Tab-separated table of C-alpha atoms in Angstrom:
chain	number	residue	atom	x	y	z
I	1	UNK	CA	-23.735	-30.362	5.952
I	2	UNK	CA	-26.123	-31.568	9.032
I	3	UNK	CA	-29.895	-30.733	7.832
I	4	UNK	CA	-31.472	-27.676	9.794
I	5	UNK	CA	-35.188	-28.656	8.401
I	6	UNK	CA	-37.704	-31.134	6.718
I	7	UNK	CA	-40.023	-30.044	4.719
I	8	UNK	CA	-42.115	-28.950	1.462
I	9	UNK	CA	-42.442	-25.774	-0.403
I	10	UNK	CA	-46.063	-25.515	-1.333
I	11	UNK	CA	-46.053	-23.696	-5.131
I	12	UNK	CA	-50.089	-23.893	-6.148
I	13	UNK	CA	-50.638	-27.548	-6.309
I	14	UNK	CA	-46.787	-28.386	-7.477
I	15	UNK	CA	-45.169	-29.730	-3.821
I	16	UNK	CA	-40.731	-29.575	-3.449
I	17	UNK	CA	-39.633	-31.773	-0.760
I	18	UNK	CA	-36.830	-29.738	0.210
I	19	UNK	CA	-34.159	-29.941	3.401
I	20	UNK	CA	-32.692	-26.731	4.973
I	21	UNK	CA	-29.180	-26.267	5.696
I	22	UNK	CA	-27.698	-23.480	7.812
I	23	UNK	CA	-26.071	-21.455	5.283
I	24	UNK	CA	-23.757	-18.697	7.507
I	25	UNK	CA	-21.238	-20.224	10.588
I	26	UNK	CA	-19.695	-17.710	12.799
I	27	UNK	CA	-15.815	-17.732	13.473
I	28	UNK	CA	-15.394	-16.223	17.049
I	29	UNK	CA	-12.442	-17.412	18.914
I	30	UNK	CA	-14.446	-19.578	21.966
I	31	UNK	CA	-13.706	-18.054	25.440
I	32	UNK	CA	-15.093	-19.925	28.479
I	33	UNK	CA	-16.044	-18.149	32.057
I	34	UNK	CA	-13.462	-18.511	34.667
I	35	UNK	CA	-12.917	-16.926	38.076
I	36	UNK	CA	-9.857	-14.274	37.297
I	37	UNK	CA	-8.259	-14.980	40.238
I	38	UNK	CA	-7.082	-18.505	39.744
I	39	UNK	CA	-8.323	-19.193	36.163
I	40	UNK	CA	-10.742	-22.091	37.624
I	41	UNK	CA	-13.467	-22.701	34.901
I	42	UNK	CA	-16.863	-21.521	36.082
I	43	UNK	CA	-19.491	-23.798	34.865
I	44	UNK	CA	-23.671	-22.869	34.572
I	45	UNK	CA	-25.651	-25.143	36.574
I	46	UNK	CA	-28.998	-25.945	35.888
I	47	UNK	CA	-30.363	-25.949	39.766
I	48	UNK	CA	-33.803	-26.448	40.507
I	49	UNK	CA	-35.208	-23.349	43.557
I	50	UNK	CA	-37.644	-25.784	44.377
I	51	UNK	CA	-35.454	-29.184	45.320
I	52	UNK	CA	-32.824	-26.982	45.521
I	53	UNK	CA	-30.398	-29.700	43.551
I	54	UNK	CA	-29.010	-29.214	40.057
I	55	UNK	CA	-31.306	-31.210	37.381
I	56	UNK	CA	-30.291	-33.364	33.941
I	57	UNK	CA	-30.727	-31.609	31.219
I	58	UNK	CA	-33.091	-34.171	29.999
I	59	UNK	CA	-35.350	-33.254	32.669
I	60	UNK	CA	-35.649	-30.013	31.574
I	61	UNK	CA	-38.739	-27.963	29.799
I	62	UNK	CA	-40.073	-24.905	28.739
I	63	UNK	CA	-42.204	-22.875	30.902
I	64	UNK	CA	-44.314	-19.396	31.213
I	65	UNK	CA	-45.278	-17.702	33.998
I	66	UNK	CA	-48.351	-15.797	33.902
I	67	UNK	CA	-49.096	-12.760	34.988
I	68	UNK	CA	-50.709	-13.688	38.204
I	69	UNK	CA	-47.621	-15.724	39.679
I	70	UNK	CA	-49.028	-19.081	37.762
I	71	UNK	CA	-46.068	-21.193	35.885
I	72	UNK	CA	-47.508	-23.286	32.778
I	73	UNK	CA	-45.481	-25.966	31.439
I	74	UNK	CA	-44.913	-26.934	27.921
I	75	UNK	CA	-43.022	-29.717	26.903
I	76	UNK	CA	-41.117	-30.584	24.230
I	77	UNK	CA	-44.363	-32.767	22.960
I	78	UNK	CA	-46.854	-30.211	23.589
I	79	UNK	CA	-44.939	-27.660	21.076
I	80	UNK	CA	-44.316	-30.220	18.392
I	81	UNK	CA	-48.511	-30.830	18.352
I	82	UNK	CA	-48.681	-27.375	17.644
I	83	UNK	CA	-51.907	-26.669	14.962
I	84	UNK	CA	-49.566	-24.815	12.752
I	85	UNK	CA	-49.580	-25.351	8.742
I	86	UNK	CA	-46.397	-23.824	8.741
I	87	UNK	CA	-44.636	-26.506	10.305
I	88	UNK	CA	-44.019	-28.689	7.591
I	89	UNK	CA	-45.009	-26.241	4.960
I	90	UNK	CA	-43.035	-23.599	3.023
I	91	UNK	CA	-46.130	-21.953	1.306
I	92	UNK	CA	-45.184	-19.689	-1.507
I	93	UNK	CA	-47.620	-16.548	-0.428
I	94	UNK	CA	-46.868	-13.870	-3.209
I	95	UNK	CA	-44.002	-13.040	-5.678
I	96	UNK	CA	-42.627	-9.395	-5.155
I	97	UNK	CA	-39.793	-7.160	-6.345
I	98	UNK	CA	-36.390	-7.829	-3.468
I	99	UNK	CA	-36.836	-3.814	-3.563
I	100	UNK	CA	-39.748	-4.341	-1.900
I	101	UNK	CA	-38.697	-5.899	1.325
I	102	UNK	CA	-37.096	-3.801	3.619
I	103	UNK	CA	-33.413	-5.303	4.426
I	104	UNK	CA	-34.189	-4.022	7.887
I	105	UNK	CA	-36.144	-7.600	7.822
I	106	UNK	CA	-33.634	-9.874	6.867
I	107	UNK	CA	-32.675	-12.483	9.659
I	108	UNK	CA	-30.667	-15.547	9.496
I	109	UNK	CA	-30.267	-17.596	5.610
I	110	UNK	CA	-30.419	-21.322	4.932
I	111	UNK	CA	-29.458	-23.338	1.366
I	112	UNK	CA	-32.581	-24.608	-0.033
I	113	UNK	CA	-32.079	-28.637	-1.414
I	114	UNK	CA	-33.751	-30.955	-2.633
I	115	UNK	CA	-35.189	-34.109	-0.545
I	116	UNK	CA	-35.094	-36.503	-3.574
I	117	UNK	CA	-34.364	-37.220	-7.124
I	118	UNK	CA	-38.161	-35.935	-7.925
I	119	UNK	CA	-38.144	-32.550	-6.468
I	120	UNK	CA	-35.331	-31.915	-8.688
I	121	UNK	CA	-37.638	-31.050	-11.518
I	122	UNK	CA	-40.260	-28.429	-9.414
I	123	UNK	CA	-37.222	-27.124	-7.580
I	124	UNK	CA	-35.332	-25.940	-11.197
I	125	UNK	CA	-38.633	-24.477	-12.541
I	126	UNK	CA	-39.198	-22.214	-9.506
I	127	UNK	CA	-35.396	-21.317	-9.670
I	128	UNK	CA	-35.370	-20.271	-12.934
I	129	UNK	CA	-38.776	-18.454	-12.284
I	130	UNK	CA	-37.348	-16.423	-10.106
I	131	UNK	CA	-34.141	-15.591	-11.746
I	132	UNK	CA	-35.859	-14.372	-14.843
I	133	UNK	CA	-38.539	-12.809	-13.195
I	134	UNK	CA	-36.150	-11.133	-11.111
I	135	UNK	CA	-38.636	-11.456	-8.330
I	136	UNK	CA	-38.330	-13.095	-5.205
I	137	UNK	CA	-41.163	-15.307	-3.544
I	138	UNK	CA	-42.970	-14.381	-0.060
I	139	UNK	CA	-43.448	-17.419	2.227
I	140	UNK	CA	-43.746	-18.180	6.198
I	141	UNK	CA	-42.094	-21.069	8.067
I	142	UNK	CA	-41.858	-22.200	11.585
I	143	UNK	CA	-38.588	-23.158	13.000
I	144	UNK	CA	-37.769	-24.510	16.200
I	145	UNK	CA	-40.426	-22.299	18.152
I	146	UNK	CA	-40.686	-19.665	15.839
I	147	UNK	CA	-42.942	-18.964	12.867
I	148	UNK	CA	-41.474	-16.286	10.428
I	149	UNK	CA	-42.178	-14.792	7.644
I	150	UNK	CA	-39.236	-15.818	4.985
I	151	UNK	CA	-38.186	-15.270	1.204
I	152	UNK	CA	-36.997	-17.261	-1.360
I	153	UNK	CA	-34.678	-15.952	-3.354
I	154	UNK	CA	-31.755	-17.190	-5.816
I	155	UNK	CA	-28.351	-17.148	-4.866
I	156	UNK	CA	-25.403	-19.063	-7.119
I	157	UNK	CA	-27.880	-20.894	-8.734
I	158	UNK	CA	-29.432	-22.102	-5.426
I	159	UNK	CA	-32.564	-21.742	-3.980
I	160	UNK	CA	-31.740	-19.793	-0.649
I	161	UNK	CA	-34.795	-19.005	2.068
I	162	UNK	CA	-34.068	-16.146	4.076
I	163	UNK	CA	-35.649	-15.421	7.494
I	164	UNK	CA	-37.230	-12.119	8.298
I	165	UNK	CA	-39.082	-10.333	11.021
I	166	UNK	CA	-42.264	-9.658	11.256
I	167	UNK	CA	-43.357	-5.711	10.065
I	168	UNK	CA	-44.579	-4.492	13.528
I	169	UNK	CA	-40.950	-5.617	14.813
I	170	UNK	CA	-39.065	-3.306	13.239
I	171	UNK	CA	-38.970	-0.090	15.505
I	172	UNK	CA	-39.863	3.153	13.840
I	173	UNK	CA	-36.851	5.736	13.526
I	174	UNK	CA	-38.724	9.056	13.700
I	175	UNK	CA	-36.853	11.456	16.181
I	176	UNK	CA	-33.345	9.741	15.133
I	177	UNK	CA	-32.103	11.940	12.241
I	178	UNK	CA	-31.552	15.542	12.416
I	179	UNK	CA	-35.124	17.296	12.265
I	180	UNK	CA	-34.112	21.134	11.468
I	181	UNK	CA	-33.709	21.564	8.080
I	182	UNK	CA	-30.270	20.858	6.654
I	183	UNK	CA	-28.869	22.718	3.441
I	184	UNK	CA	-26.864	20.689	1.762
I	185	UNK	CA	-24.601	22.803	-1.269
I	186	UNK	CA	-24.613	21.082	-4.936
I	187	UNK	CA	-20.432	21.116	-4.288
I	188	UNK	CA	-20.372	19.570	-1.332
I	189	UNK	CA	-22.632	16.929	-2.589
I	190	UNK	CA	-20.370	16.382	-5.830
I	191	UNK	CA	-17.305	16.192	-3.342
I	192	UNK	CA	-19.142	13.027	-1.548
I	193	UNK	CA	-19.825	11.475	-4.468
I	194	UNK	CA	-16.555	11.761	-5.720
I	195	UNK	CA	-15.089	10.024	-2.169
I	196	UNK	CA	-17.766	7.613	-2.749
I	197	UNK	CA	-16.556	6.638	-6.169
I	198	UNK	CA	-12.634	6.830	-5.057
I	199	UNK	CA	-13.476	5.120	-1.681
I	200	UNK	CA	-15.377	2.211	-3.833
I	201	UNK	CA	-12.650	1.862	-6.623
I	202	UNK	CA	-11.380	-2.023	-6.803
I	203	UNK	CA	-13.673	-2.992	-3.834
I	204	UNK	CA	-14.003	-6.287	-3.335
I	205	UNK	CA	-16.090	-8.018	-0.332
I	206	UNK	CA	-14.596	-11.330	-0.005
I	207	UNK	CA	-11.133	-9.775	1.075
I	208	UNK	CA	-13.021	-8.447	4.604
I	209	UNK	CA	-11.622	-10.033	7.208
I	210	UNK	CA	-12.605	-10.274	10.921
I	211	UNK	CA	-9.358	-7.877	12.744
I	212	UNK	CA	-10.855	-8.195	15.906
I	213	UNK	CA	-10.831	-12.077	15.981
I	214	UNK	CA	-7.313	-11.954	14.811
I	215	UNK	CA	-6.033	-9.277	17.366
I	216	UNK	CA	-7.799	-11.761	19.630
I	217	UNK	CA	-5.604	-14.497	18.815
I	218	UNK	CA	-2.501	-12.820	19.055
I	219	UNK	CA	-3.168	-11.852	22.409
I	220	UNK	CA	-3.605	-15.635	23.571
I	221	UNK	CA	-0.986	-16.875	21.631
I	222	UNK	CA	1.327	-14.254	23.818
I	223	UNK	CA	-0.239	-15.236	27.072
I	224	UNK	CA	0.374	-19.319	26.392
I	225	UNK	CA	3.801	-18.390	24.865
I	226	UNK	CA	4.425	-15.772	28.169
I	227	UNK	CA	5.844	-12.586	25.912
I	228	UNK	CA	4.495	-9.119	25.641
I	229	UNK	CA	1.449	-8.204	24.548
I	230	UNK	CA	1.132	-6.853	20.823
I	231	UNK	CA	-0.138	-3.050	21.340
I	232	UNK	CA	-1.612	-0.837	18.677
I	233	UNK	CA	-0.637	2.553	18.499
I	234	UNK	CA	-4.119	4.838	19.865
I	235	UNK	CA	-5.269	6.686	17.270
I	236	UNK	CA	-6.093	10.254	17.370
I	237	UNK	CA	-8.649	11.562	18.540
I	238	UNK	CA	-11.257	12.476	16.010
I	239	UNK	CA	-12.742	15.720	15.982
I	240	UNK	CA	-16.132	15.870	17.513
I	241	UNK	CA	-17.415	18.759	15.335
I	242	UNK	CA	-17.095	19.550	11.786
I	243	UNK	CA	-16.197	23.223	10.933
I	244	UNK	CA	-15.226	22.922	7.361
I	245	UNK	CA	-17.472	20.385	5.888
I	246	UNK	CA	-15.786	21.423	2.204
I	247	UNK	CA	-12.190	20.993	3.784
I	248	UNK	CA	-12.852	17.585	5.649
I	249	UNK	CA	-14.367	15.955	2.343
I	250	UNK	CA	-10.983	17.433	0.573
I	251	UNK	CA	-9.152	15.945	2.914
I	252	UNK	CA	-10.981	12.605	2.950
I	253	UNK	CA	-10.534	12.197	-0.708
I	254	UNK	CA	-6.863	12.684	-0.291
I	255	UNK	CA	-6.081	10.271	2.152
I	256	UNK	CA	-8.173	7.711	-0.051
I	257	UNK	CA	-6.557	8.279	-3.171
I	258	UNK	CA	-3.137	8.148	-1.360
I	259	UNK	CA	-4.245	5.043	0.417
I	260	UNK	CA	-5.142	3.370	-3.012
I	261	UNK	CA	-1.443	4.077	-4.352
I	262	UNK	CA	-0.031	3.003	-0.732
I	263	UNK	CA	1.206	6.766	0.409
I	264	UNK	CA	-1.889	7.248	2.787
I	265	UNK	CA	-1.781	11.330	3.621
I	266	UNK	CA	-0.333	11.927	0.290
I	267	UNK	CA	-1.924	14.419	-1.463
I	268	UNK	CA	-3.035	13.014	-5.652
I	269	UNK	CA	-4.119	16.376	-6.882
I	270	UNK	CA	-4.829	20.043	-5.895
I	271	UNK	CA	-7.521	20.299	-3.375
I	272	UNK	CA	-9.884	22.847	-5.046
I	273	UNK	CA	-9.719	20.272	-8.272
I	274	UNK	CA	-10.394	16.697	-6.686
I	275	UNK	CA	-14.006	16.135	-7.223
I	276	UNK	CA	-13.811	18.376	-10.804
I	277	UNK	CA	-11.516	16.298	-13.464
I	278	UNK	CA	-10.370	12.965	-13.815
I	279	UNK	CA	-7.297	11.376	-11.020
I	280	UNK	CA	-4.264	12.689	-11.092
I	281	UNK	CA	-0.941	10.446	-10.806
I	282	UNK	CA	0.367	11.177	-7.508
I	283	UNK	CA	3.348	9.074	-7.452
I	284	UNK	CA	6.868	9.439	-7.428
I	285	UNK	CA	8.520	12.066	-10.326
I	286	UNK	CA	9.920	9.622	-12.516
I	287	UNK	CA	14.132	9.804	-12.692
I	288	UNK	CA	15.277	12.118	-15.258
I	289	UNK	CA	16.426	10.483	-18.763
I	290	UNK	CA	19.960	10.297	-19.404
I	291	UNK	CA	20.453	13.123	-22.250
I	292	UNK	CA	19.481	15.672	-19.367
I	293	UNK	CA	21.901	13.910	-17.205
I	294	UNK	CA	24.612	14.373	-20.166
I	295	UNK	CA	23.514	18.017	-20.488
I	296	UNK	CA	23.949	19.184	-16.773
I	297	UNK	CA	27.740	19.024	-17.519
I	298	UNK	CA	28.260	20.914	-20.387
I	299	UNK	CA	32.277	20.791	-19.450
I	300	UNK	CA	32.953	17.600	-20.928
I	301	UNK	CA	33.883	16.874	-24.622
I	302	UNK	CA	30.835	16.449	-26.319
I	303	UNK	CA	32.329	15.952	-29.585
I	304	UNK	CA	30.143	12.640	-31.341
I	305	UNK	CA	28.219	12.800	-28.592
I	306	UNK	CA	24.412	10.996	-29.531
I	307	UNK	CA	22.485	12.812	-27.083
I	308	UNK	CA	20.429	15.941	-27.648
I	309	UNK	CA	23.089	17.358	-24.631
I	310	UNK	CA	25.800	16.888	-26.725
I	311	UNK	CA	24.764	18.078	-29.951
I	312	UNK	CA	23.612	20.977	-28.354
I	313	UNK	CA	27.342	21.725	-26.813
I	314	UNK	CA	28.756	20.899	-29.879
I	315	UNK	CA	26.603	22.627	-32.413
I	316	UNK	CA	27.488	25.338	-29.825
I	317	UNK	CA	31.366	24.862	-29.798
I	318	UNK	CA	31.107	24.734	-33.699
I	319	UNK	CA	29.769	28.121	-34.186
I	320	UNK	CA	32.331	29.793	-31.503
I	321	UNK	CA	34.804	28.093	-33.909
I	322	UNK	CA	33.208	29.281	-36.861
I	323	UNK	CA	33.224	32.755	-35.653
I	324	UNK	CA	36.481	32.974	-34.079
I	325	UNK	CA	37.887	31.331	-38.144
I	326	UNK	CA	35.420	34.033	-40.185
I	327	UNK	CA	37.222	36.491	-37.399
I	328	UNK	CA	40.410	35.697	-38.527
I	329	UNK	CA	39.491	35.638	-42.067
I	330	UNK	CA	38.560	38.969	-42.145
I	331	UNK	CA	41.285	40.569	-40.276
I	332	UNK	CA	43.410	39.010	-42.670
I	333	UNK	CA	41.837	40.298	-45.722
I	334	UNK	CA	41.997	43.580	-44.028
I	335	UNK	CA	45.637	43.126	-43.721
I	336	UNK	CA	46.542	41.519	-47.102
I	337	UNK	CA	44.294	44.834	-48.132
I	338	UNK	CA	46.489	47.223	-46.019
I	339	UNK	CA	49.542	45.708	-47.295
I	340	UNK	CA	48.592	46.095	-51.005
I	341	UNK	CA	47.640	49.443	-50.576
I	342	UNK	CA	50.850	50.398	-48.801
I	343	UNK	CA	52.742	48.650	-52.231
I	344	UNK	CA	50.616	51.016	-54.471
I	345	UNK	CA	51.352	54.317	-52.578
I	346	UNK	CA	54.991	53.358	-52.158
I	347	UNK	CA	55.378	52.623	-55.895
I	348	UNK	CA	53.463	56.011	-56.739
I	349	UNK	CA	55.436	57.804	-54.673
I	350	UNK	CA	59.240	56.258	-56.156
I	351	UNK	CA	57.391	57.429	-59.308
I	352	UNK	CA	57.082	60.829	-58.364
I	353	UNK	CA	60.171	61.123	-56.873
I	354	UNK	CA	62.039	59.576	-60.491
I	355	UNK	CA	60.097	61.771	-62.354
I	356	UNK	CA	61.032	65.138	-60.045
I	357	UNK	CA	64.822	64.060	-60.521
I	358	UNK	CA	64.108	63.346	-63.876
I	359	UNK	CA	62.991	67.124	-64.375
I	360	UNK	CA	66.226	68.904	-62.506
I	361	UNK	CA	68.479	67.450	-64.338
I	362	UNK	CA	66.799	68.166	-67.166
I	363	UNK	CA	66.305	71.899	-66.366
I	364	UNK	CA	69.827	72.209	-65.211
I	365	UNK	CA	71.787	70.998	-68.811
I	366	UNK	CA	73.441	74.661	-70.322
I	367	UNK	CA	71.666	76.227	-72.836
I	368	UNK	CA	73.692	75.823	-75.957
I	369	UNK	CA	74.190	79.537	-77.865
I	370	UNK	CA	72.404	80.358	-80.329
């Protein structure tokens, strides 16, 4: 990793020798200038008004212009004489909570390391000052032809100083957000947090990735391969004034949810219930098991069936059985009943009938005389 800056961090009397390495690199796909009519690159010269000729760059140097038309030249000696102790110094000015410092400040990072074998020692006892403090460490540095203020903070077990601008650079942001007074409901501020929470479920920051410098490539691999152009679909058009404030955070946290389970647009619980009780399962119904399968045909012998199905239809066929035999029983104790009633009155009735014989002939024998 090429070194950025040589230097020391000044910590009381105990001096670091440190290097600084550029810890960011950009990825942008590198396009050139080039006339569009014939694709001819289209260089910058360096061309001097005066000899009117283009110029080295060696020969080149910095220069103001004041205010009355005057041009004062600096070159590349003049700024390296500067009487600046921050040019080879890092000088630890204060030790403050990172709350503190406005991330408005922030500028570019660099990997802090050490110069030698001996600034190992210093280097670990101001790291691990600073990770149990939990404070970070307010310095100022001049790079290139800049002086900054900078922090040092920890960062993977690294000493990392950050670049920042100064206070009076940051522009002030009164006038920006809404100044009449804004009511915001205690349900509508439960439904954002909820989105917030759904919205940050599983979130993970390495797995951002730059679409635009991809989309980019696609299109130049198509131009050097000569097909058509990949086109995205245009999106709608979103609305440019919120009616329903309720209904738009409703149907926010239903397109999240679905998004998290892959179904984007498909709703994971009832509306009036998202931000109130825990997530509901908003995925396919799961197949129905097989004794309900078994059951929807109650046609089919179920006789030894194992399923609840069939022991329903046969616990039901068993007592239309049962009835239909207790049916029969009866009828046919009624009958055997019947029957041995008709026997008794038949043999009462030959009684009678032998005794009423018996009696006429018994009443119609002469008297004998007397």
């Amino acid at each position: 990793m090429q070194t950025t800056w040589k230097g020391t961090i000044s910590f009381g009397l105990v001096s670091i020798p440190v290097h600084l390495y550029s810890a960011t690199q950009e990825h942008d796909v590198p396009l050139h200038q080039v006339h569009a009519k014939d694709g001819g690159r289209v260089r910058m010269k360096r061309y001097c008004e005066r000899e009117e000729r283009e110029v080295p760059y060696a020969e080149i140097a910095k220069g103001y212009e004041s205010p009355d038309g005057r041009t004062v030249t600096l070159t590349d000696e003049d700024l390296a004489d500067l009487p600046l102790p921050s040019k080879k110094i890092i000088d630890v000015l204060a030790f403050v909570d990172a709350g503190e410092i406005d991330p408005l400040m922030f500028s570019k990072a660099y990997y802090v390391g050490v110069a030698d074998k001996a600034a190992a020692k210093p280097y670990a006892l101001l790291r691990d000052a600073l990770t149990e403090s939990g404070q970070i460490a307010v310095t100022k540095i001049a790079l290139r032809t800049r002086e900054s203020p900078a922090v040092l903070r920890v960062h993977d077990g690294t000493l990392v100083l950050q670049t920042c601008i100064w206070p009076d650079e940051v522009r002030p942001a009164a006038g920006i957000a809404p100044e009449e007074e804004v009511v915001v409901r205690p349900q509508e501020l439960k439904m954002a947090r909820s989105l917030m929470e759904t919205l940050s479920e599983d979130f993970d920051l390495a797995q951002l990735h730059d679409d635009y410098q991809q989309a980019l490539q696609q299109v130049i691999e198509a131009r050097l391969q000569g097909v058509e152009l990949p086109h995205e679909e245009e999106p709608g058009e979103a609305p440019d004034n919120v009616i329903d404030l309720m209904e738009a955070l409703r149907s926010s946290l239903r397109e999240a949810k679905g998004s998290r389970r892959g179904h984007p647009g498909e709703p994971a619980e009832d509306a009036g219930a998202a931000a109130d009780g825990p997530e509901a399962d908003t995925g396919p119904e799961p197949a129905a098991p097989a004794p309900r399968k078994r059951a929807a045909a109650p046609r089919k012998p179920s006789a030894g069936a194992g399923s609840g199905g069939g022991t329903r239809t046969a616990a039901a066929a068993g007592k239309s059985t049962a009835g239909k035999t207790a049916a029969e029983n009866t009828a046919a104790r009624k009958t055997a009943a019947g029957k041995t009633a008709a026997k008794g009155t038949a043999k009462a009735t030959a009684k009678a009938t032998a005794g009423a014989k018996t009696g006429t002939r018994k009443s119609a024998a002469p008297r004998k005389a007397s």
